XYZ file of C-alpha atoms in Angstrom:
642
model
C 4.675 104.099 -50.890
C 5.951 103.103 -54.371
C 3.946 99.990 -54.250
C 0.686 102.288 -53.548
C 1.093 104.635 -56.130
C 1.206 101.727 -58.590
C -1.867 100.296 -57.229
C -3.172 103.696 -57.611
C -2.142 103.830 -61.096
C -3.653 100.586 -61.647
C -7.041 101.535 -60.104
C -7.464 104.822 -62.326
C -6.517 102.798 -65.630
C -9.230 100.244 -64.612
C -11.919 102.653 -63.591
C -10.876 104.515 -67.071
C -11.139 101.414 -69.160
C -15.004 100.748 -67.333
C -15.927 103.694 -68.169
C -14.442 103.668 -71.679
C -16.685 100.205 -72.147
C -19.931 101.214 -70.432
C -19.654 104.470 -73.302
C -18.649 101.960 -75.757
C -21.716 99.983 -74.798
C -24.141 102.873 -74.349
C -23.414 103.604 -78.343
C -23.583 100.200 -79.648
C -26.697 99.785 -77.802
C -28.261 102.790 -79.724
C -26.546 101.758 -82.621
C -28.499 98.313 -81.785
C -32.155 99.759 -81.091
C -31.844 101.663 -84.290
C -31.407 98.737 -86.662
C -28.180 100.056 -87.675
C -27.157 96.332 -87.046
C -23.576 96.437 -89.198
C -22.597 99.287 -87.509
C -23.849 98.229 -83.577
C -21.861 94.764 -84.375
C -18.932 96.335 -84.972
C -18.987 97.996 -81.272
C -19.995 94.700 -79.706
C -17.141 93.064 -80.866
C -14.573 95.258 -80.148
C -16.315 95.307 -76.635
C -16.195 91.427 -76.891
C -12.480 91.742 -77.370
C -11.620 93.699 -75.139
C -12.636 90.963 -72.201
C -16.412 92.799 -72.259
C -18.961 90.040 -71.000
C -22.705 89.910 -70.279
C -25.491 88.370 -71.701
C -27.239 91.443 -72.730
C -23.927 91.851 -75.078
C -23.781 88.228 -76.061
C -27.724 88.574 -77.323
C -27.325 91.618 -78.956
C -24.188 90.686 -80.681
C -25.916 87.746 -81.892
C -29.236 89.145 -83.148
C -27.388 91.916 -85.338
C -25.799 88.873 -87.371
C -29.185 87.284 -87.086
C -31.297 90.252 -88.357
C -28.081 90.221 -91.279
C -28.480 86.899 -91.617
C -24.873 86.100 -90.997
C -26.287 82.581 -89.002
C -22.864 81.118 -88.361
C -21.635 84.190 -86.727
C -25.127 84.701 -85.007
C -24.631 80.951 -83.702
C -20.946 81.971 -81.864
C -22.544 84.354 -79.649
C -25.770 82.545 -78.950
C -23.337 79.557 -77.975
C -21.670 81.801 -75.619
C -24.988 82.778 -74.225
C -25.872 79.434 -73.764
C -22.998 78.675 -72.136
C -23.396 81.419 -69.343
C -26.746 79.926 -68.725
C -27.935 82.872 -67.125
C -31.230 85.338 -67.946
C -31.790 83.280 -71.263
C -34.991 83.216 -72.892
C -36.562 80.402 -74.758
C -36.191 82.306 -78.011
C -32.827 82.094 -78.164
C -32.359 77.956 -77.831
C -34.375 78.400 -81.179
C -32.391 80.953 -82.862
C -29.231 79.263 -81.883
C -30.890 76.132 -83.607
C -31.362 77.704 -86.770
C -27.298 78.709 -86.595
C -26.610 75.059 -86.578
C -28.107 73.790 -89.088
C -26.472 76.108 -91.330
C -23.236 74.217 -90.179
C -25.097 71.089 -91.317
C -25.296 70.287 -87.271
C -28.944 69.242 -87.788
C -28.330 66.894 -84.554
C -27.636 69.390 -82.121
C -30.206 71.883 -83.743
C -32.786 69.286 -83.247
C -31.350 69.106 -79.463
C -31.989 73.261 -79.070
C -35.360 72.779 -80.387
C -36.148 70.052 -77.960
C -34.907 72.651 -74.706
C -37.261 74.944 -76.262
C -40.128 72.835 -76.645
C -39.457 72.095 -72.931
C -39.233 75.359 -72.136
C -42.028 76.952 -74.756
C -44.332 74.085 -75.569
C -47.890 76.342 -76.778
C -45.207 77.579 -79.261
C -46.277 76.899 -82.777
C -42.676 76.343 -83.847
C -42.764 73.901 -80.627
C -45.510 72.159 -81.743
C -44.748 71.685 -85.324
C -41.291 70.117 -84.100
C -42.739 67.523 -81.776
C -45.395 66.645 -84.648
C -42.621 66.130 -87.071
C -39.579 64.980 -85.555
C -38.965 63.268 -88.523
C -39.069 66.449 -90.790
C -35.352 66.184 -92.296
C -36.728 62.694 -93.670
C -39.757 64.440 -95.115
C -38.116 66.817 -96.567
C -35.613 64.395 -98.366
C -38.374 62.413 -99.253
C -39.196 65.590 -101.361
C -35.752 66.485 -102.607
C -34.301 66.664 -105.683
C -37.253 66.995 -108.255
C -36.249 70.755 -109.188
C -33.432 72.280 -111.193
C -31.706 75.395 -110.274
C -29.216 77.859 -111.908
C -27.883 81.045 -110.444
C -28.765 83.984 -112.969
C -25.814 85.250 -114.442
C -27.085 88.827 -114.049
C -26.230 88.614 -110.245
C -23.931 91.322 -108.424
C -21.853 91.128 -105.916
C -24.513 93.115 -104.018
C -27.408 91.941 -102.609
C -29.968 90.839 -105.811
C -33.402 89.309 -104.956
C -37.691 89.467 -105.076
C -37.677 88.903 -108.411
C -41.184 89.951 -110.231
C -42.584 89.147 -114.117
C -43.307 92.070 -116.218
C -43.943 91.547 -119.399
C -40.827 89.699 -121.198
C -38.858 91.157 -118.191
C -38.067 90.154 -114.956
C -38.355 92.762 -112.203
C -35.631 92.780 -109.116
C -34.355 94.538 -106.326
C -30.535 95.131 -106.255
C -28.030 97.005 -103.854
C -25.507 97.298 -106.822
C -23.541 100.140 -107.702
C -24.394 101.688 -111.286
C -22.225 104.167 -111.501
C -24.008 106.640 -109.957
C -23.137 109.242 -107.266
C -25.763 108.106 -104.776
C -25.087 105.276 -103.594
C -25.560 106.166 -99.829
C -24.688 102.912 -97.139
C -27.624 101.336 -94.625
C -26.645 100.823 -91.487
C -28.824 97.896 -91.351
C -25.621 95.796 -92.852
C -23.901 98.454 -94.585
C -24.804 97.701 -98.175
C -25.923 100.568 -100.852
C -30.265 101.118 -100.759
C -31.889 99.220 -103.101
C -33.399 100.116 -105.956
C -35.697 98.644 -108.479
C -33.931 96.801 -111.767
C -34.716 95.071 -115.433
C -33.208 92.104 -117.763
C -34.739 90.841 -120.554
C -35.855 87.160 -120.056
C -36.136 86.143 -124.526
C -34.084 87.106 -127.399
C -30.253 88.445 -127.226
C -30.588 91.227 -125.014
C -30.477 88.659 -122.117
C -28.150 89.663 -119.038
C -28.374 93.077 -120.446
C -29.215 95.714 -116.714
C -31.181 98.415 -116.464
C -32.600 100.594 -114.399
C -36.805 100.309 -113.839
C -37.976 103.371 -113.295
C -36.124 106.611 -112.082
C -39.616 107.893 -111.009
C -40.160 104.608 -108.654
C -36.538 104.625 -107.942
C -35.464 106.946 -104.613
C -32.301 107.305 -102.348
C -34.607 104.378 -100.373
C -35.275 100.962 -100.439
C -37.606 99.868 -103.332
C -37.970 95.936 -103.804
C -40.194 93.402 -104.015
C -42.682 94.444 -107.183
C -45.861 92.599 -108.127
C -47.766 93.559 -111.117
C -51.443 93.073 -112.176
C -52.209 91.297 -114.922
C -53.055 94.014 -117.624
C -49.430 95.581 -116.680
C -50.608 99.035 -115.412
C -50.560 99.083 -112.344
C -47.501 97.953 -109.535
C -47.304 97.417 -105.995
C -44.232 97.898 -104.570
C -41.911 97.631 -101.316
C -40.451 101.021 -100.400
C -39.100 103.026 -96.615
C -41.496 104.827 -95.032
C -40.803 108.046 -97.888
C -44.068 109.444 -99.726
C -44.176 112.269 -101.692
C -40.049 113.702 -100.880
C -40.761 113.319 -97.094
C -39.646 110.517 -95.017
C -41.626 109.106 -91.835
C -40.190 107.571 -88.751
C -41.702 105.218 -85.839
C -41.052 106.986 -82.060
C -37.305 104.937 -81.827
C -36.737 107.269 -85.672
C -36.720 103.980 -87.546
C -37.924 104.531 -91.318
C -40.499 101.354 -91.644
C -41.360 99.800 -94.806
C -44.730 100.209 -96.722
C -46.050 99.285 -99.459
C -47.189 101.819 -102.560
C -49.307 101.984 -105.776
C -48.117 102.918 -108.888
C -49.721 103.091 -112.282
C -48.110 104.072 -115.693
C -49.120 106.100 -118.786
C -49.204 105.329 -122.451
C -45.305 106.658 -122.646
C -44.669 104.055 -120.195
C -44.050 105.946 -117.288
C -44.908 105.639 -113.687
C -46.451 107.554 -111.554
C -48.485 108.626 -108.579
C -46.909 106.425 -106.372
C -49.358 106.117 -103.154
C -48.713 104.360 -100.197
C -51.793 101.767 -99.206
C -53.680 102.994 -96.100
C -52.504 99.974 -93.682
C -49.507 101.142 -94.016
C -48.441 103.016 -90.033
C -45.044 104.947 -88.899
C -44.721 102.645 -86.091
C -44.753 99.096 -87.892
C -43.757 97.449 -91.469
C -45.665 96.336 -94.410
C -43.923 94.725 -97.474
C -43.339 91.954 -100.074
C -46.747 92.372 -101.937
C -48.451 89.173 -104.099
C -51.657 89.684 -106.020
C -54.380 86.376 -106.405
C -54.790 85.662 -109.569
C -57.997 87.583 -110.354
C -56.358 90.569 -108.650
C -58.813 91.116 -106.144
C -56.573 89.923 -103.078
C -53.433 91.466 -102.099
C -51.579 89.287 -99.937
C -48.312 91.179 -97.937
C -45.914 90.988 -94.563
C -46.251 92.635 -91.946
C -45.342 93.419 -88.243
C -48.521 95.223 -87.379
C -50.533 95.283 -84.616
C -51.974 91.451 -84.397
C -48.680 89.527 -85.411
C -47.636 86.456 -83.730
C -44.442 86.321 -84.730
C -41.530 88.540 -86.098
C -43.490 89.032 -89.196
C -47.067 87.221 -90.485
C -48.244 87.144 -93.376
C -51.495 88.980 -94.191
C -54.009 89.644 -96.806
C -56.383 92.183 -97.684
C -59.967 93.094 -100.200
C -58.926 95.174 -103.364
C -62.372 96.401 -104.125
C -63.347 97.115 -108.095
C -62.417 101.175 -106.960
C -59.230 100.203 -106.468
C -59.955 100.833 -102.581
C -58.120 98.385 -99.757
C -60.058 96.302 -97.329
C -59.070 96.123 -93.710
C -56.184 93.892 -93.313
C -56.549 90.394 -92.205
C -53.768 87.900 -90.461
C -54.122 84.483 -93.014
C -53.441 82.994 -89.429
C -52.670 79.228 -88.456
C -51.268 77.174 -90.254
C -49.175 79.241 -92.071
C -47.848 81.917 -89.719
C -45.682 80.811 -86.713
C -43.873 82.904 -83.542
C -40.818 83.224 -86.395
C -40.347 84.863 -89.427
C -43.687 84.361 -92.183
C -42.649 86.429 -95.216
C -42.387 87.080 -98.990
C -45.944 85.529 -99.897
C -46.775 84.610 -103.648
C -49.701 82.944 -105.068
C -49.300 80.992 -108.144
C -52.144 81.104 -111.137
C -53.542 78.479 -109.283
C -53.972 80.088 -106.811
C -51.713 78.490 -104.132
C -49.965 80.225 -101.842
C -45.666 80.389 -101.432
C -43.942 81.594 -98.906
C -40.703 82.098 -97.143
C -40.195 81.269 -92.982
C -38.455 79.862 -90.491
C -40.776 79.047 -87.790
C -41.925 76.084 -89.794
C -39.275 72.783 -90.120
C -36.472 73.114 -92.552
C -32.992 72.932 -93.663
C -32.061 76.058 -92.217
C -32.453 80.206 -92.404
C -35.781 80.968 -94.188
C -36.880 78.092 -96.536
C -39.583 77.953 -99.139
C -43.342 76.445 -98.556
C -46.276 75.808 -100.278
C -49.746 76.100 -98.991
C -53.076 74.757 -101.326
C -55.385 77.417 -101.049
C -59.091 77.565 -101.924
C -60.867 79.919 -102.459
C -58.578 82.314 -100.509
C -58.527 80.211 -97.631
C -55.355 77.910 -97.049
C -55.588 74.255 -96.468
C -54.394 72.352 -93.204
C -51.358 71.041 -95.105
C -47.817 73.487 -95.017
C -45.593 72.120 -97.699
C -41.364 72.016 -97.434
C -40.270 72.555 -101.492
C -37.178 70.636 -99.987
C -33.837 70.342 -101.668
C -32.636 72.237 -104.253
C -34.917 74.963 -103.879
C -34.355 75.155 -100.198
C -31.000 74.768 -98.435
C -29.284 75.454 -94.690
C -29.100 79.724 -95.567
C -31.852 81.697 -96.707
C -33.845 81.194 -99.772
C -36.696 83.477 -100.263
C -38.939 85.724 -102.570
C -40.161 82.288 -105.455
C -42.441 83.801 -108.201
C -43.358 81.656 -110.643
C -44.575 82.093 -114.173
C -47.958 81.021 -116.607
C -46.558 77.548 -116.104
C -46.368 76.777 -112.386
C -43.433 75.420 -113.160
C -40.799 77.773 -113.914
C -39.524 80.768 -111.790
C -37.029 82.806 -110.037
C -36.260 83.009 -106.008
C -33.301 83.954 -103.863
C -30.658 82.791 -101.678
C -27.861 83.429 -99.660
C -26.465 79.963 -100.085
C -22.795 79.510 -100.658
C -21.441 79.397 -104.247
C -23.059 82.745 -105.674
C -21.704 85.765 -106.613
C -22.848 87.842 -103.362
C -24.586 88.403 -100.362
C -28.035 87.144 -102.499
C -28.613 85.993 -105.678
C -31.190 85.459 -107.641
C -31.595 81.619 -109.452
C -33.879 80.288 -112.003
C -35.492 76.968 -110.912
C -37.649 74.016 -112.865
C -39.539 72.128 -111.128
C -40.872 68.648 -112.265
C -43.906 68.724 -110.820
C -45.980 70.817 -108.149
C -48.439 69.015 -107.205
C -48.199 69.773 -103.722
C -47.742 65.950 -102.021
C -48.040 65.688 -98.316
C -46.521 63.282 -96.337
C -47.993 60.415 -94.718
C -46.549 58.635 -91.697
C -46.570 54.953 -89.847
C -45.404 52.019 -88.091
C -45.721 48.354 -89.613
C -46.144 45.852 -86.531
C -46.045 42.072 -85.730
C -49.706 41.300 -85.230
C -49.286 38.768 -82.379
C -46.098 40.012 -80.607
C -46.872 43.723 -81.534
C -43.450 44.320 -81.981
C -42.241 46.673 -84.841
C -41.053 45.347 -88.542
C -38.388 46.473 -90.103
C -38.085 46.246 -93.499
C -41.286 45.885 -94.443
C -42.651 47.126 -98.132
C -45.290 49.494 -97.694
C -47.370 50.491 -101.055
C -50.279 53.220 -101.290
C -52.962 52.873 -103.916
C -55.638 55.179 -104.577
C -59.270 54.672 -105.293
C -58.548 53.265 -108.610
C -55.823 50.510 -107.473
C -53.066 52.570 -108.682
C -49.898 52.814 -106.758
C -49.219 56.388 -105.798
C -46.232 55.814 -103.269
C -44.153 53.225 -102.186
C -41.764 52.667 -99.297
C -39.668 50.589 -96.898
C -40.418 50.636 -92.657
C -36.786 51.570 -91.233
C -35.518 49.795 -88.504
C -37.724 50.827 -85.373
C -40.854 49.794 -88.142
C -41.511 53.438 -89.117
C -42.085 54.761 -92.471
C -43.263 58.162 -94.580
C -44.922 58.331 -98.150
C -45.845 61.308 -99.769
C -49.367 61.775 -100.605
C -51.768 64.517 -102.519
C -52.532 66.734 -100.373
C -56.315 67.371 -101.210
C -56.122 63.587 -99.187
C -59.123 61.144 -99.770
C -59.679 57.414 -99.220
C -56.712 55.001 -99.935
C -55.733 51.292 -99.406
C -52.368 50.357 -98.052
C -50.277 47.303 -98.514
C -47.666 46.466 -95.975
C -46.110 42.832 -97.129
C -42.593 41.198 -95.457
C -41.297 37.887 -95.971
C -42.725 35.103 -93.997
C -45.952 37.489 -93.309
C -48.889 37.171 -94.591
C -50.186 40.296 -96.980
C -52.271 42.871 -94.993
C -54.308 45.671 -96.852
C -55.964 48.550 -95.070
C -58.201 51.087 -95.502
C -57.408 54.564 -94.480
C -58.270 58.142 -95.055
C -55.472 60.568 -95.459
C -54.054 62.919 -93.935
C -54.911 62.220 -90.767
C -53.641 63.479 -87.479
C -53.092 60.119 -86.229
C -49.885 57.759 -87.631
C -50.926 54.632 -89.328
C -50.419 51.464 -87.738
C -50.587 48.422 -90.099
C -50.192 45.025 -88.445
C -48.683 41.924 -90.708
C -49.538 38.054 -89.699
C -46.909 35.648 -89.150
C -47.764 33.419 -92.095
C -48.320 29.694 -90.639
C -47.022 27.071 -92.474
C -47.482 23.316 -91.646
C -44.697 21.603 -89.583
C -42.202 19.339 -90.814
C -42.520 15.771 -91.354
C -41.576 13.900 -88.527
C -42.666 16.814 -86.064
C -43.521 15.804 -82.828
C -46.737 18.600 -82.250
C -46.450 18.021 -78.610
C -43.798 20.010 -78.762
C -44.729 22.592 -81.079
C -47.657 22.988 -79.374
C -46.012 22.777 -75.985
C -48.746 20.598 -74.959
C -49.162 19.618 -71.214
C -48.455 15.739 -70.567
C -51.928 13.821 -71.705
C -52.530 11.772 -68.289
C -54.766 8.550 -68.379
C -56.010 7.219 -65.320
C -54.406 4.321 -63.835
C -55.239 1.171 -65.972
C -57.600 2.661 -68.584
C -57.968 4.529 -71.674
C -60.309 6.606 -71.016
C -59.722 10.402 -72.188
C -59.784 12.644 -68.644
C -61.359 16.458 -69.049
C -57.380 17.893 -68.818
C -56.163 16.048 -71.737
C -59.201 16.784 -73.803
C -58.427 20.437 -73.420
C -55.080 19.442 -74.537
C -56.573 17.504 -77.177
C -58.587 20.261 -78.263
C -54.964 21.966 -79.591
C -53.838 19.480 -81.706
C -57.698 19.146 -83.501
C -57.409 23.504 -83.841
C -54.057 22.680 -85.645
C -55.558 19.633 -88.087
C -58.619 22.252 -88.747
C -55.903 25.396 -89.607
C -54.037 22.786 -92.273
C -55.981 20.398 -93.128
C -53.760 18.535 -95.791
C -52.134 17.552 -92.394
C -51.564 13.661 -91.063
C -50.535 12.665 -88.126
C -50.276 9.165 -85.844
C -51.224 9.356 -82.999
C -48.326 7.449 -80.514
C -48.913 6.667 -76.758
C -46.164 5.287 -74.499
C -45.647 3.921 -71.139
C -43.250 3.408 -68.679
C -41.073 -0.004 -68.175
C -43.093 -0.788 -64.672
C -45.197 -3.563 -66.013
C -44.760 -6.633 -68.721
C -44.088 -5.820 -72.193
C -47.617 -7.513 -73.509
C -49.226 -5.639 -71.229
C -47.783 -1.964 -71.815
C -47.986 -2.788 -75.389
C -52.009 -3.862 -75.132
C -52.303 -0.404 -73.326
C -50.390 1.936 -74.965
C -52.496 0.715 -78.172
C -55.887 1.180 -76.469
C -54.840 4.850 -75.389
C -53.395 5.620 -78.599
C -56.814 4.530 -80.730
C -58.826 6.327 -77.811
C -57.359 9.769 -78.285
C -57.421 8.972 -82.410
C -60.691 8.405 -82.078
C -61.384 11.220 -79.565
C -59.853 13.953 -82.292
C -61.724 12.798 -85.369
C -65.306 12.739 -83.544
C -64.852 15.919 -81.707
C -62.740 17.705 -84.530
C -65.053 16.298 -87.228
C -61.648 15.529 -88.810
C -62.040 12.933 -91.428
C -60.651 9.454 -90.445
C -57.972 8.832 -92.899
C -55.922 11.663 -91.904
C -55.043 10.453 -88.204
C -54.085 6.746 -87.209
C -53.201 5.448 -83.862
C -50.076 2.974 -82.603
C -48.749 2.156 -79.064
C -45.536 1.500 -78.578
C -45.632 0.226 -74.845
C -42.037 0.455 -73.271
C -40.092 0.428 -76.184
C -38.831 3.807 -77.137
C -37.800 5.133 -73.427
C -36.302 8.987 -73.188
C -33.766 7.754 -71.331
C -32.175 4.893 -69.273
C -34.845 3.682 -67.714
C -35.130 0.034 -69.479
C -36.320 -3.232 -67.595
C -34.786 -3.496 -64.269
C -33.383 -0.188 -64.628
C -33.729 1.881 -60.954
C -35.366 5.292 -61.515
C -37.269 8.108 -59.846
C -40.966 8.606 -60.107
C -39.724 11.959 -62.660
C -37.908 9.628 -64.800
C -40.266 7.325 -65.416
C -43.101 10.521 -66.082
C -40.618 10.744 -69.092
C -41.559 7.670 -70.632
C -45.032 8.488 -70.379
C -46.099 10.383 -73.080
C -48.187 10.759 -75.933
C -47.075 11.881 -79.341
C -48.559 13.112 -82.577
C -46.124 12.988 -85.457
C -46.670 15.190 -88.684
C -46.532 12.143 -91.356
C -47.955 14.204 -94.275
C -48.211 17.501 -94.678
């Protein structure tokens, strides 16, 4: 009975402690389909510890540090999803990639990307990883020709989308100013941001202020873009117009994007949100073309592939907004397309993950004409881009110069804002290959591939790596070029090819042939069949004239060549009379190869040497076998000049 009523005991505590979970769970999961990410991770994991396990936990748990873009955290959970094995979509072998290359595990990663190109293979982020498994190489093909410096202006808060405004540059910041305000999001419990200023020329550098307390709300504002003449502003801000705040049907405050203009004093005003902006999705990050007469923005609405596209949209000499349009393939991707910005000339910049990189959102390039991008998606590689985030480039009147963020370790908080340089922009694509053996078809490594342009000017230069495979960087606007591949002992091959192209090229190099050393027997290099003469006669049979026909190929492919001819026989017979053979044979296939070969007579002669340079022991009175003796009769041509 005392037994039982612990068993009892031990039953109600367990039953309590279930229940206690499933409540638990019940609230993070609200917490979760909120966005109030911080908050709903916080309730997973103390689930988590207390022996809690399903895969619904392990996902959610993992996407609230994803959506925070805490990766390496994300990547624990998604690993434990993984390793349950059960009710996992293809989605998450990607995100779980993405975690490990921010631990620099770009092996691995590339192994998760290759479960979900099994698994998801129409995929666009599929299909750009199968096209360019050698992407880390591109990229570092493409690295280090920037400099960047992390602003000293930076918070410990989160500090990024950067905008030019005259001589000041424009951010978004969750710092704390002092104020009273200062209200957390639950999204990853930092302070809302609001919109800030610093000088960018003379001594007031570093110097903070706040933009506008008109712009400014107890909401997100971020992500600025201003037209050229300075008076008007497009701006991120939560779904709150006019004092009153929207939600979608879950009572999630979206994002949209509003209008400002300022007055002669310098103040804004009438901010209006842009009428593609909804309850139920997000619009943000806005870019302006150069003219001002396209607005390019994010968005989740209606149409998107992927977590977010990017889109772009008429602004009409009113002022009025076209209907939205998705700037499509190749640019957006199932993952993340965000934070577009399009550079004076008119090239497009943006920030994603479904694309291949280094890790978290990286930075690419697009050429664009006339509003319309090109086939080619650029990686700015290494230092720009890293394995975190980096997001939100604008550059200035240059093309040169500008501002993004990044998450990346070493700054001063969650993101910072850095200055970068670039050496040149001129948006090079890469170009890809395999150098070959043209007889053997096997690949060559270490082979020195150039690329000149139209003029004969080398643009690139490279070496094939061991399996024969090599990348250049091109322009990307492409055109006609001429490529060199040259190796030692090969002869020089140039090619023709137009670039890009969706095919690899494949350059094949010639074994150079060089004459044979003096004293070569060409029977042998040649492997030549035995030359047979029928019994007692000189006469040149129809097998060894196709034999023949081998050795006159090789006088006509070097023809500085001489040779003597040499014919030998067997010890059967007398000496004299071998000897008196062997000569007629030898003179009738010298004669035979300068008539039929047109070769010129001087440069083959003709000796017999009868029985007197036997292969092996079988001398005068020697016993052999029919074999042995077929040793003795042969026929030799010996390289005596070259």
């Amino acid at each position: 009975m005392k037994h039982l009523k612990y068993i009892v005991l031990s039953l109600v505590f367990s039953t309590s402690l279930l229940h206690g979970q499933e409540k638990k769970l019940e609230r993070a999961n609200r917490l979760y389909e909120g966005y109030a990410f911080a908050s709903a991770a916080e309730q997973y994991e103390q689930l988590a510890q207390s022996g809690y396990q399903s895969p619904q936990l392990y996902k959610n748990l993992g996407n609230s540090y994803y959506y925070m873009s805490d990766l390496e955290n994300a990547g624990i959970w998604y690993n434990k999803l993984l390793e349950i094995g059960e009710d996992v979509e293809p989605e998450y072998y990607f995100r779980y990639s993405h975690t490990l290359k921010t631990l620099g595990r770009y092996a691995e990663a590339d192994g998760m990307m290759e479960k979900f190109d099994a698994l998801e293979a129409s995929d666009k982020r599929a299909v750009l990883f199968e096209e360019h498994p050698d992407y880390l190489e591109i990229i570092k093909l493409r690295s280090g020709k920037a400099e960047i410096k992390n602003e000293d202006f930076n918070s410990s808060y989160p500090d990024f989308g950067p905008s030019y405004f005259k001589e000041e540059l424009i951010f978004a910041s969750s710092r704390d100013t002092g104020t009273v305000r200062k209200r957390l999001h639950n999204w990853n419990f930092y302070p809302y941001l609001d919109l800030y200023k610093v000088s960018l020329s003379g001594d007031s550098t570093g110097q903070i202020d706040m933009f506008s307390k008109k712009l400014n709300t107890k909401y997100h504002e971020c992500t600025p873009v201003f037209t050229d003449d300075g008076k008007t502003v497009y701006f991120t801000r939560n779904n709150f117009v006019h004092g009153k705040k929207g939600k979608d049907d879950k009572g999630v405050i979206r994002l949209k994007i509003l209008r400002a203009k300022v007055d002669a004093e310098g103040n804004w005003y009438d901010a209006e949100e842009l009428p593609f902006n909804g309850d139920e999705h997000s619009a943000a990050h806005p870019a302006l073309s150069p003219d001002g007469t396209m607005l390019y923005f994010a968005s989740d609405m209606q149409g998107t592939i992927g977590m977010s596209d990017i889109y772009m949209a008429q602004i009409e000499a009113d002022g009025s907004i076209g209907e939205p349009r998705n700037i499509g393939a190749p640019v957006n991707t199932e993952g993340r397309d965000t934070y577009p910005f399009i550079s004076r000339n008119g090239n497009l910049f943006f920030a994603s993950d479904g694309h291949p990189g280094l890790g978290g959102l990286d930075i690419f390039a697009v050429p664009m004409q006339d509003n319309v991008p090109s086939d080619q998606v650029i990686n700015l590689a290494s230092p720009l881009n890293s394995n975190t985030d980096d997001f939100s480039l604008v550059l200035d009147e240059s093309g040169l110069r500008g501002h993004f963020a990044s998450n990346r370790e070493g700054g001063h908080g969650s993101d910072d804002i850095y200055s970068v340089t670039f050496e040149e922009l001129n948006f090079k694509c890469p170009a890809e290959g395999v150098i070959k053996d043209k007889e053997t078809r096997e690949t060559l490594a270490d082979a020195k591939v150039v690329i000149l342009d139209e003029n004969g000017n080398s643009i690139a230069e490279t070496v094939s790596d061991a399996r024969g495979n090599f990348v250049v960087s091109i322009p990307c606007s492409g055109g006609k070029f001429k490529i060199v591949g040259t190796k030692k002992d090969f002869i020089e091959q140039v090619q023709e090819v137009t670039l890009p192209s969706d095919q690899p090229i494949a350059l094949y190099l010639e074994l150079e042939k060089v004459p044979a050393a003096l004293g070569t027997d060409l029977a042998k290099t040649l492997n030549l069949k035995p030359i047979y003469f029928d019994f007692d006669k000189a006469d040149i049979r129809p097998d060894a004239a196709l034999e023949l026909q081998k050795i006159i190929d090789y006088l006509q492919e070097f023809p500085t060549v001489k040779i003597e001819v040499g014919s030998h026989t067997d010890s059967r017979g007398s000496d004299s009379y071998n000897m008196k053979l062997s000569d007629r044979r030898a003179k009738s296939t010298m004669a035979y190869i300068v008539e039929k070969g047109n070769i010129i007579l001087d440069r083959v002669s003709g000796k017999g040497y009868g029985e007197t340079k036997p292969m092996n022991h079988c001398s005068n009175g020697v016993k052999c076998s029919e074999k042995e003796h077929d040793l003795n009769r042969r026929s030799e041509f010996i390289v005596m000049e070259r």
